[in-house]
Amino acid sequence: MNKIKKDFLWGASTSAYQVEGSIFEGGKVASVMDDIHKSPGYSKEITNFHDATGHYENWKEDVKLFAEMGMKSYRFSISWPRIMKNVKGEINEEGIKFYDDLINELIKYKIEPIVTIFHFDFPNFIDEAGGLTDKRFANLFEDYCKVLFKAYGSKIKYWLTINELNMFAMAASAIGLMPNGKKLNRWEVIHILNLAQARAINLCHKILPKAKIGPAPNISSVYSNSSKPIDYTAKLNMDIVRNWVYLDIVCKGYYSPVFLEFIKKIKEDFVIDPKDMEIIKQAKPDFIAFNYYATMTVEMPKSNEISQEAKDQQKGFTIPGFTSSVKNKNLEKTQFGWEIDPQGFKNTLREVYDRYNLPIMITENGLGAKDILTKQGEVHDTYRIEYYQKHISKMLEAIEEGVDIIGYMPWSAIDLISTHEGVSKRYGFIYVNRDEFDLKDMKRYKKDSFYWYKELIKTNGGSI
Ligand code: BG6
């Protein structure tokens, strides 16, 4: 325990479109998330993102609660459609002010603001500029970054580029990232995002030499379902497309030749302009942030298996002849069917650190559950406390064993709307009183986990 540093960034996370609501307020332009509930795969049983959990209205009260919990850092995203008005680069000053006020309030309480530049909610005007497979996306992203760096550069020490860039390839349709039902070449999208990310890193280093910037993918160790050598090959294959492609490109500046051969084989190849690679090679992150929920277990698919898309970020998929995910019989599951693997958290931390040797920040980890608010205004979420207790213990073991971890910001600081399973899948330390379709009073209640985490932060992990 003594290896945990005094300035360890204990905190929690959210993302703009999942907490803010007020989508027609403050000069925000339309984003892909505003109408996502109209897409064919979106369940009619769950809410949209229009009101979310009212953070845009209640941000001051929320920050006060974060401070009461003792949070030393808060990882939130800035909403691109609140900042940029159009492809011409016009700025929405009201949006700039909203985040400036939020950042100032956090600093007032000595909470380190950690900014995700882009967390899934890109503006609809991106389509006007060719969409996600057009290089103009990278130009627009850089313009947006320039505005943020200029507006908040003196106050923000840690920047995160793109949340879960890898999910644009792994679970894009499930979480609404491929707009208007378009069928895009996902690897082309990934390359454009990698380019955009590299440009953000280079720009940050150029104009904010004291700031630190890193990627924030969703990473997890992959297990082979058996000791059959062929299943280990499937594990290596999954590792490439699920984890390493996205970290190799940003940390080492290259696409693995095995990956390039693989996408040629499945005819989803993309053109690599050598000029892009020059930009990508220059961009060196200062740390790696990643989100961890659970590991993945795989085997080599049977010869007649057909391709299957992932149903969400944690559920698996099949690529014929390459890899196929299966259930791990050794692991328990959450109410929403996500496997729970604290030891896997430690394994993942060790793997990432061994491979890239950069400080690590955990930007998401947590349990989605159907919490119940009692008549006394309490939420007895012992299952969440147990989840955190196990995961944090394993993270502390990883630190003891030499992994350099600088912060832990679980998901989520306060209840929010899940990417595709509504508000009933709650993650927060703070309960927000609303249901899927009844907005009630949006009142905030501290869950039992709030008090548990407060003590943990106060003792710098000692009370675990
Ligand atoms: C991560 C995302 O994939 O997982 C978050 O970065 C998301 O935006 C979180 O909310 C939990 O997933 P879900 O689907 O339960 O909301």
PDB file of N, CA, C and O in Angstrom, residues 235-295:
ATOM      1  N   LYS A 235      -6.542 -16.058 -29.714  1.00  0.00           N
ATOM      2  CA  LYS A 235      -6.294 -15.036 -28.677  1.00  0.00           C
ATOM      3  C   LYS A 235      -5.380 -13.926 -29.223  1.00  0.00           C
ATOM      4  O   LYS A 235      -5.640 -12.729 -29.063  1.00  0.00           O
ATOM      5  N   LEU A 236      -4.308 -14.347 -29.898  1.00  0.00           N
ATOM      6  CA  LEU A 236      -3.394 -13.341 -30.456  1.00  0.00           C
ATOM      7  C   LEU A 236      -4.127 -12.476 -31.485  1.00  0.00           C
ATOM      8  O   LEU A 236      -3.930 -11.257 -31.548  1.00  0.00           O
ATOM      9  N   ASN A 237      -4.989 -13.127 -32.269  1.00  0.00           N
ATOM     10  CA  ASN A 237      -5.744 -12.386 -33.283  1.00  0.00           C
ATOM     11  C   ASN A 237      -6.675 -11.356 -32.636  1.00  0.00           C
ATOM     12  O   ASN A 237      -6.748 -10.206 -33.059  1.00  0.00           O
ATOM     13  N   MET A 238      -7.386 -11.803 -31.599  1.00  0.00           N
ATOM     14  CA  MET A 238      -8.310 -10.875 -30.923  1.00  0.00           C
ATOM     15  C   MET A 238      -7.529  -9.729 -30.278  1.00  0.00           C
ATOM     16  O   MET A 238      -7.948  -8.570 -30.352  1.00  0.00           O
ATOM     17  N   ASP A 239      -6.408 -10.065 -29.660  1.00  0.00           N
ATOM     18  CA  ASP A 239      -5.581  -9.034 -29.048  1.00  0.00           C
ATOM     19  C   ASP A 239      -5.250  -7.920 -30.031  1.00  0.00           C
ATOM     20  O   ASP A 239      -5.291  -6.743 -29.690  1.00  0.00           O
ATOM     21  N   ILE A 240      -4.931  -8.326 -31.251  1.00  0.00           N
ATOM     22  CA  ILE A 240      -4.562  -7.307 -32.245  1.00  0.00           C
ATOM     23  C   ILE A 240      -5.738  -6.398 -32.550  1.00  0.00           C
ATOM     24  O   ILE A 240      -5.641  -5.180 -32.425  1.00  0.00           O
ATOM     25  N   VAL A 241      -6.892  -6.990 -32.920  1.00  0.00           N
ATOM     26  CA  VAL A 241      -7.990  -6.120 -33.375  1.00  0.00           C
ATOM     27  C   VAL A 241      -8.739  -5.438 -32.237  1.00  0.00           C
ATOM     28  O   VAL A 241      -9.398  -4.431 -32.435  1.00  0.00           O
ATOM     29  N   ARG A 242      -8.633  -6.001 -31.015  1.00  0.00           N
ATOM     30  CA  ARG A 242      -9.362  -5.400 -29.894  1.00  0.00           C
ATOM     31  C   ARG A 242      -8.512  -4.400 -29.114  1.00  0.00           C
ATOM     32  O   ARG A 242      -9.025  -3.400 -28.608  1.00  0.00           O
ATOM     33  N   ASN A 243      -7.216  -4.704 -29.005  1.00  0.00           N
ATOM     34  CA  ASN A 243      -6.369  -3.878 -28.135  1.00  0.00           C
ATOM     35  C   ASN A 243      -5.206  -3.176 -28.824  1.00  0.00           C
ATOM     36  O   ASN A 243      -5.088  -1.971 -28.842  1.00  0.00           O
ATOM     37  N   TRP A 244      -4.309  -3.998 -29.405  1.00  0.00           N
ATOM     38  CA  TRP A 244      -2.979  -3.439 -29.686  1.00  0.00           C
ATOM     39  C   TRP A 244      -2.906  -2.518 -30.890  1.00  0.00           C
ATOM     40  O   TRP A 244      -2.079  -1.600 -30.911  1.00  0.00           O
ATOM     41  N   VAL A 245      -3.784  -2.728 -31.877  1.00  0.00           N
ATOM     42  CA  VAL A 245      -3.715  -1.842 -33.048  1.00  0.00           C
ATOM     43  C   VAL A 245      -3.796  -0.376 -32.611  1.00  0.00           C
ATOM     44  O   VAL A 245      -3.046   0.474 -33.096  1.00  0.00           O
ATOM     45  N   TYR A 246      -4.686  -0.113 -31.663  1.00  0.00           N
ATOM     46  CA  TYR A 246      -4.973   1.277 -31.261  1.00  0.00           C
ATOM     47  C   TYR A 246      -3.882   1.852 -30.358  1.00  0.00           C
ATOM     48  O   TYR A 246      -3.692   3.064 -30.306  1.00  0.00           O
ATOM     49  N   LEU A 247      -3.210   0.979 -29.620  1.00  0.00           N
ATOM     50  CA  LEU A 247      -2.124   1.495 -28.773  1.00  0.00           C
ATOM     51  C   LEU A 247      -0.801   1.500 -29.528  1.00  0.00           C
ATOM     52  O   LEU A 247       0.002   2.413 -29.363  1.00  0.00           O
ATOM     53  N   ASP A 248      -0.572   0.491 -30.371  1.00  0.00           N
ATOM     54  CA  ASP A 248       0.665   0.490 -31.170  1.00  0.00           C
ATOM     55  C   ASP A 248       0.749   1.747 -32.026  1.00  0.00           C
ATOM     56  O   ASP A 248       1.800   2.373 -32.126  1.00  0.00           O
ATOM     57  N   ILE A 249      -0.365   2.093 -32.637  1.00  0.00           N
ATOM     58  CA  ILE A 249      -0.316   3.225 -33.568  1.00  0.00           C
ATOM     59  C   ILE A 249       0.030   4.518 -32.827  1.00  0.00           C
ATOM     60  O   ILE A 249       0.822   5.327 -33.307  1.00  0.00           O
ATOM     61  N   VAL A 250      -0.536   4.697 -31.633  1.00  0.00           N
ATOM     62  CA  VAL A 250      -0.282   5.960 -30.942  1.00  0.00           C
ATOM     63  C   VAL A 250       1.031   5.916 -30.136  1.00  0.00           C
ATOM     64  O   VAL A 250       1.726   6.925 -30.028  1.00  0.00           O
ATOM     65  N   CYS A 251       1.409   4.758 -29.637  1.00  0.00           N
ATOM     66  CA  CYS A 251       2.642   4.713 -28.820  1.00  0.00           C
ATOM     67  C   CYS A 251       3.872   4.407 -29.669  1.00  0.00           C
ATOM     68  O   CYS A 251       4.967   4.852 -29.362  1.00  0.00           O
ATOM     69  N   LYS A 252       3.685   3.582 -30.701  1.00  0.00           N
ATOM     70  CA  LYS A 252       4.863   3.174 -31.477  1.00  0.00           C
ATOM     71  C   LYS A 252       4.844   3.680 -32.920  1.00  0.00           C
ATOM     72  O   LYS A 252       5.803   3.504 -33.647  1.00  0.00           O
ATOM     73  N   GLY A 253       3.709   4.240 -33.325  1.00  0.00           N
ATOM     74  CA  GLY A 253       3.641   4.869 -34.647  1.00  0.00           C
ATOM     75  C   GLY A 253       3.568   3.911 -35.824  1.00  0.00           C
ATOM     76  O   GLY A 253       3.997   4.250 -36.920  1.00  0.00           O
ATOM     77  N   TYR A 254       3.034   2.708 -35.624  1.00  0.00           N
ATOM     78  CA  TYR A 254       2.899   1.817 -36.783  1.00  0.00           C
ATOM     79  C   TYR A 254       1.692   0.890 -36.662  1.00  0.00           C
ATOM     80  O   TYR A 254       1.172   0.672 -35.569  1.00  0.00           O
ATOM     81  N   TYR A 255       1.239   0.401 -37.812  1.00  0.00           N
ATOM     82  CA  TYR A 255       0.222  -0.648 -37.840  1.00  0.00           C
ATOM     83  C   TYR A 255       0.951  -1.979 -37.958  1.00  0.00           C
ATOM     84  O   TYR A 255       1.824  -2.129 -38.827  1.00  0.00           O
ATOM     85  N   SER A 256       0.563  -2.938 -37.123  1.00  0.00           N
ATOM     86  CA  SER A 256       1.242  -4.227 -37.188  1.00  0.00           C
ATOM     87  C   SER A 256       1.022  -4.867 -38.558  1.00  0.00           C
ATOM     88  O   SER A 256      -0.100  -4.874 -39.083  1.00  0.00           O
ATOM     89  N   PRO A 257       2.088  -5.427 -39.156  1.00  0.00           N
ATOM     90  CA  PRO A 257       1.947  -6.067 -40.472  1.00  0.00           C
ATOM     91  C   PRO A 257       0.923  -7.205 -40.444  1.00  0.00           C
ATOM     92  O   PRO A 257       0.231  -7.431 -41.430  1.00  0.00           O
ATOM     93  N   VAL A 258       0.793  -7.887 -39.296  1.00  0.00           N
ATOM     94  CA  VAL A 258      -0.197  -8.976 -39.202  1.00  0.00           C
ATOM     95  C   VAL A 258      -1.600  -8.396 -39.344  1.00  0.00           C
ATOM     96  O   VAL A 258      -2.452  -8.941 -40.041  1.00  0.00           O
ATOM     97  N   PHE A 259      -1.816  -7.257 -38.724  1.00  0.00           N
ATOM     98  CA  PHE A 259      -3.119  -6.586 -38.830  1.00  0.00           C
ATOM     99  C   PHE A 259      -3.381  -6.167 -40.280  1.00  0.00           C
ATOM    100  O   PHE A 259      -4.459  -6.394 -40.831  1.00  0.00           O
ATOM    101  N   LEU A 260      -2.373  -5.585 -40.923  1.00  0.00           N
ATOM    102  CA  LEU A 260      -2.571  -5.112 -42.301  1.00  0.00           C
ATOM    103  C   LEU A 260      -2.884  -6.272 -43.247  1.00  0.00           C
ATOM    104  O   LEU A 260      -3.738  -6.162 -44.125  1.00  0.00           O
ATOM    105  N   GLU A 261      -2.200  -7.400 -43.047  1.00  0.00           N
ATOM    106  CA  GLU A 261      -2.483  -8.582 -43.871  1.00  0.00           C
ATOM    107  C   GLU A 261      -3.909  -9.077 -43.628  1.00  0.00           C
ATOM    108  O   GLU A 261      -4.623  -9.445 -44.546  1.00  0.00           O
ATOM    109  N   PHE A 262      -4.300  -9.052 -42.335  1.00  0.00           N
ATOM    110  CA  PHE A 262      -5.626  -9.542 -41.970  1.00  0.00           C
ATOM    111  C   PHE A 262      -6.724  -8.711 -42.644  1.00  0.00           C
ATOM    112  O   PHE A 262      -7.657  -9.247 -43.238  1.00  0.00           O
ATOM    113  N   ILE A 263      -6.608  -7.390 -42.591  1.00  0.00           N
ATOM    114  CA  ILE A 263      -7.699  -6.599 -43.190  1.00  0.00           C
ATOM    115  C   ILE A 263      -7.705  -6.689 -44.723  1.00  0.00           C
ATOM    116  O   ILE A 263      -8.740  -6.574 -45.345  1.00  0.00           O
ATOM    117  N   LYS A 264      -6.550  -6.965 -45.291  1.00  0.00           N
ATOM    118  CA  LYS A 264      -6.526  -7.194 -46.747  1.00  0.00           C
ATOM    119  C   LYS A 264      -7.330  -8.449 -47.055  1.00  0.00           C
ATOM    120  O   LYS A 264      -8.131  -8.507 -47.975  1.00  0.00           O
ATOM    121  N   LYS A 265      -7.112  -9.463 -46.210  1.00  0.00           N
ATOM    122  CA  LYS A 265      -7.765 -10.764 -46.409  1.00  0.00           C
ATOM    123  C   LYS A 265      -9.288 -10.640 -46.312  1.00  0.00           C
ATOM    124  O   LYS A 265     -10.021 -11.261 -47.080  1.00  0.00           O
ATOM    125  N   ILE A 266      -9.752  -9.839 -45.349  1.00  0.00           N
ATOM    126  CA  ILE A 266     -11.211  -9.721 -45.229  1.00  0.00           C
ATOM    127  C   ILE A 266     -11.760  -8.589 -46.115  1.00  0.00           C
ATOM    128  O   ILE A 266     -12.913  -8.177 -45.987  1.00  0.00           O
ATOM    129  N   LYS A 267     -10.919  -8.082 -46.985  1.00  0.00           N
ATOM    130  CA  LYS A 267     -11.299  -7.057 -47.967  1.00  0.00           C
ATOM    131  C   LYS A 267     -11.846  -5.777 -47.329  1.00  0.00           C
ATOM    132  O   LYS A 267     -12.789  -5.168 -47.800  1.00  0.00           O
ATOM    133  N   GLU A 268     -11.251  -5.405 -46.196  1.00  0.00           N
ATOM    134  CA  GLU A 268     -11.630  -4.128 -45.575  1.00  0.00           C
ATOM    135  C   GLU A 268     -10.383  -3.243 -45.482  1.00  0.00           C
ATOM    136  O   GLU A 268     -10.198  -2.500 -44.537  1.00  0.00           O
ATOM    137  N   ASP A 269      -9.550  -3.377 -46.445  1.00  0.00           N
ATOM    138  CA  ASP A 269      -8.276  -2.673 -46.480  1.00  0.00           C
ATOM    139  C   ASP A 269      -8.489  -1.148 -46.553  1.00  0.00           C
ATOM    140  O   ASP A 269      -9.548  -0.688 -46.936  1.00  0.00           O
ATOM    141  N   PHE A 270      -7.472  -0.375 -46.186  1.00  0.00           N
ATOM    142  CA  PHE A 270      -7.561   1.066 -46.392  1.00  0.00           C
ATOM    143  C   PHE A 270      -6.227   1.584 -46.931  1.00  0.00           C
ATOM    144  O   PHE A 270      -5.195   0.930 -46.794  1.00  0.00           O
ATOM    145  N   VAL A 271      -6.299   2.763 -47.524  1.00  0.00           N
ATOM    146  CA  VAL A 271      -5.093   3.330 -48.134  1.00  0.00           C
ATOM    147  C   VAL A 271      -4.317   4.094 -47.059  1.00  0.00           C
ATOM    148  O   VAL A 271      -4.885   4.924 -46.346  1.00  0.00           O
ATOM    149  N   ILE A 272      -3.026   3.791 -46.947  1.00  0.00           N
ATOM    150  CA  ILE A 272      -2.225   4.528 -45.970  1.00  0.00           C
ATOM    151  C   ILE A 272      -1.338   5.514 -46.712  1.00  0.00           C
ATOM    152  O   ILE A 272      -0.421   5.129 -47.424  1.00  0.00           O
ATOM    153  N   ASP A 273      -1.652   6.771 -46.522  1.00  0.00           N
ATOM    154  CA  ASP A 273      -0.858   7.816 -47.136  1.00  0.00           C
ATOM    155  C   ASP A 273       0.404   8.001 -46.273  1.00  0.00           C
ATOM    156  O   ASP A 273       0.302   8.223 -45.066  1.00  0.00           O
ATOM    157  N   PRO A 274       1.611   7.904 -46.879  1.00  0.00           N
ATOM    158  CA  PRO A 274       2.837   8.060 -46.081  1.00  0.00           C
ATOM    159  C   PRO A 274       2.873   9.366 -45.283  1.00  0.00           C
ATOM    160  O   PRO A 274       3.451   9.430 -44.197  1.00  0.00           O
ATOM    161  N   LYS A 275       2.191  10.399 -45.804  1.00  0.00           N
ATOM    162  CA  LYS A 275       2.173  11.686 -45.068  1.00  0.00           C
ATOM    163  C   LYS A 275       1.421  11.537 -43.745  1.00  0.00           C
ATOM    164  O   LYS A 275       1.766  12.151 -42.746  1.00  0.00           O
ATOM    165  N   ASP A 276       0.373  10.708 -43.753  1.00  0.00           N
ATOM    166  CA  ASP A 276      -0.371  10.463 -42.497  1.00  0.00           C
ATOM    167  C   ASP A 276       0.568   9.805 -41.493  1.00  0.00           C
ATOM    168  O   ASP A 276       0.559  10.131 -40.302  1.00  0.00           O
ATOM    169  N   MET A 277       1.355   8.853 -41.999  1.00  0.00           N
ATOM    170  CA  MET A 277       2.216   8.105 -41.082  1.00  0.00           C
ATOM    171  C   MET A 277       3.300   9.005 -40.476  1.00  0.00           C
ATOM    172  O   MET A 277       3.696   8.811 -39.338  1.00  0.00           O
ATOM    173  N   GLU A 278       3.730  10.003 -41.239  1.00  0.00           N
ATOM    174  CA  GLU A 278       4.713  10.953 -40.663  1.00  0.00           C
ATOM    175  C   GLU A 278       4.103  11.684 -39.474  1.00  0.00           C
ATOM    176  O   GLU A 278       4.737  11.838 -38.426  1.00  0.00           O
ATOM    177  N   ILE A 279       2.857  12.124 -39.646  1.00  0.00           N
ATOM    178  CA  ILE A 279       2.166  12.849 -38.557  1.00  0.00           C
ATOM    179  C   ILE A 279       1.975  11.912 -37.368  1.00  0.00           C
ATOM    180  O   ILE A 279       2.217  12.280 -36.212  1.00  0.00           O
ATOM    181  N   ILE A 280       1.560  10.686 -37.670  1.00  0.00           N
ATOM    182  CA  ILE A 280       1.290   9.707 -36.604  1.00  0.00           C
ATOM    183  C   ILE A 280       2.573   9.378 -35.836  1.00  0.00           C
ATOM    184  O   ILE A 280       2.571   9.286 -34.611  1.00  0.00           O
ATOM    185  N   LYS A 281       3.670   9.245 -36.561  1.00  0.00           N
ATOM    186  CA  LYS A 281       4.948   8.890 -35.906  1.00  0.00           C
ATOM    187  C   LYS A 281       5.440   9.972 -34.953  1.00  0.00           C
ATOM    188  O   LYS A 281       6.069   9.689 -33.945  1.00  0.00           O
ATOM    189  N   GLN A 282       5.146  11.223 -35.309  1.00  0.00           N
ATOM    190  CA  GLN A 282       5.606  12.336 -34.439  1.00  0.00           C
ATOM    191  C   GLN A 282       4.849  12.381 -33.116  1.00  0.00           C
ATOM    192  O   GLN A 282       5.333  12.892 -32.120  1.00  0.00           O
ATOM    193  N   ALA A 283       3.617  11.893 -33.126  1.00  0.00           N
ATOM    194  CA  ALA A 283       2.718  12.092 -31.981  1.00  0.00           C
ATOM    195  C   ALA A 283       2.991  11.079 -30.884  1.00  0.00           C
ATOM    196  O   ALA A 283       2.661   9.908 -31.022  1.00  0.00           O
ATOM    197  N   LYS A 284       3.593  11.530 -29.809  1.00  0.00           N
ATOM    198  CA  LYS A 284       3.929  10.603 -28.708  1.00  0.00           C
ATOM    199  C   LYS A 284       3.103  10.960 -27.480  1.00  0.00           C
ATOM    200  O   LYS A 284       3.217  12.070 -26.938  1.00  0.00           O
ATOM    201  N   PRO A 285       2.290  10.039 -26.996  1.00  0.00           N
ATOM    202  CA  PRO A 285       1.483  10.361 -25.802  1.00  0.00           C
ATOM    203  C   PRO A 285       2.342  10.417 -24.542  1.00  0.00           C
ATOM    204  O   PRO A 285       3.397   9.779 -24.477  1.00  0.00           O
ATOM    205  N   ASP A 286       1.848  11.146 -23.544  1.00  0.00           N
ATOM    206  CA  ASP A 286       2.588  11.269 -22.280  1.00  0.00           C
ATOM    207  C   ASP A 286       2.181  10.184 -21.291  1.00  0.00           C
ATOM    208  O   ASP A 286       2.874   9.924 -20.324  1.00  0.00           O
ATOM    209  N   PHE A 287       1.018   9.611 -21.517  1.00  0.00           N
ATOM    210  CA  PHE A 287       0.524   8.542 -20.637  1.00  0.00           C
ATOM    211  C   PHE A 287      -0.513   7.764 -21.435  1.00  0.00           C
ATOM    212  O   PHE A 287      -0.942   8.197 -22.509  1.00  0.00           O
ATOM    213  N   ILE A 288      -0.921   6.627 -20.896  1.00  0.00           N
ATOM    214  CA  ILE A 288      -2.022   5.877 -21.516  1.00  0.00           C
ATOM    215  C   ILE A 288      -3.181   5.897 -20.540  1.00  0.00           C
ATOM    216  O   ILE A 288      -3.020   5.499 -19.373  1.00  0.00           O
ATOM    217  N   ALA A 289      -4.319   6.369 -21.007  1.00  0.00           N
ATOM    218  CA  ALA A 289      -5.536   6.219 -20.201  1.00  0.00           C
ATOM    219  C   ALA A 289      -6.295   5.065 -20.834  1.00  0.00           C
ATOM    220  O   ALA A 289      -6.256   4.891 -22.052  1.00  0.00           O
ATOM    221  N   PHE A 290      -6.920   4.243 -20.033  1.00  0.00           N
ATOM    222  CA  PHE A 290      -7.830   3.262 -20.647  1.00  0.00           C
ATOM    223  C   PHE A 290      -9.000   2.928 -19.754  1.00  0.00           C
ATOM    224  O   PHE A 290      -8.961   3.129 -18.539  1.00  0.00           O
ATOM    225  N   ASN A 291     -10.074   2.461 -20.400  1.00  0.00           N
ATOM    226  CA  ASN A 291     -11.291   2.045 -19.712  1.00  0.00           C
ATOM    227  C   ASN A 291     -11.262   0.533 -19.618  1.00  0.00           C
ATOM    228  O   ASN A 291     -10.948  -0.151 -20.604  1.00  0.00           O
ATOM    229  N   TYR A 292     -11.592   0.028 -18.441  1.00  0.00           N
ATOM    230  CA  TYR A 292     -11.620  -1.436 -18.273  1.00  0.00           C
ATOM    231  C   TYR A 292     -12.927  -1.858 -17.616  1.00  0.00           C
ATOM    232  O   TYR A 292     -13.291  -1.350 -16.550  1.00  0.00           O
ATOM    233  N   TYR A 293     -13.621  -2.785 -18.241  1.00  0.00           N
ATOM    234  CA  TYR A 293     -14.824  -3.367 -17.621  1.00  0.00           C
ATOM    235  C   TYR A 293     -14.649  -4.863 -17.401  1.00  0.00           C
ATOM    236  O   TYR A 293     -14.929  -5.362 -16.322  1.00  0.00           O
ATOM    237  N   ALA A 294     -14.198  -5.581 -18.420  1.00  0.00           N
ATOM    238  CA  ALA A 294     -14.033  -7.028 -18.248  1.00  0.00           C
ATOM    239  C   ALA A 294     -13.128  -7.575 -19.335  1.00  0.00           C
ATOM    240  O   ALA A 294     -12.902  -6.927 -20.358  1.00  0.00           O
ATOM    241  N   THR A 295     -12.644  -8.776 -19.084  1.00  0.00           N
ATOM    242  CA  THR A 295     -11.762  -9.420 -20.055  1.00  0.00           C
ATOM    243  C   THR A 295     -12.592 -10.083 -21.156  1.00  0.00           C
ATOM    244  O   THR A 295     -13.818 -10.079 -21.113  1.00  0.00           O
TER     245      THR A 295
END
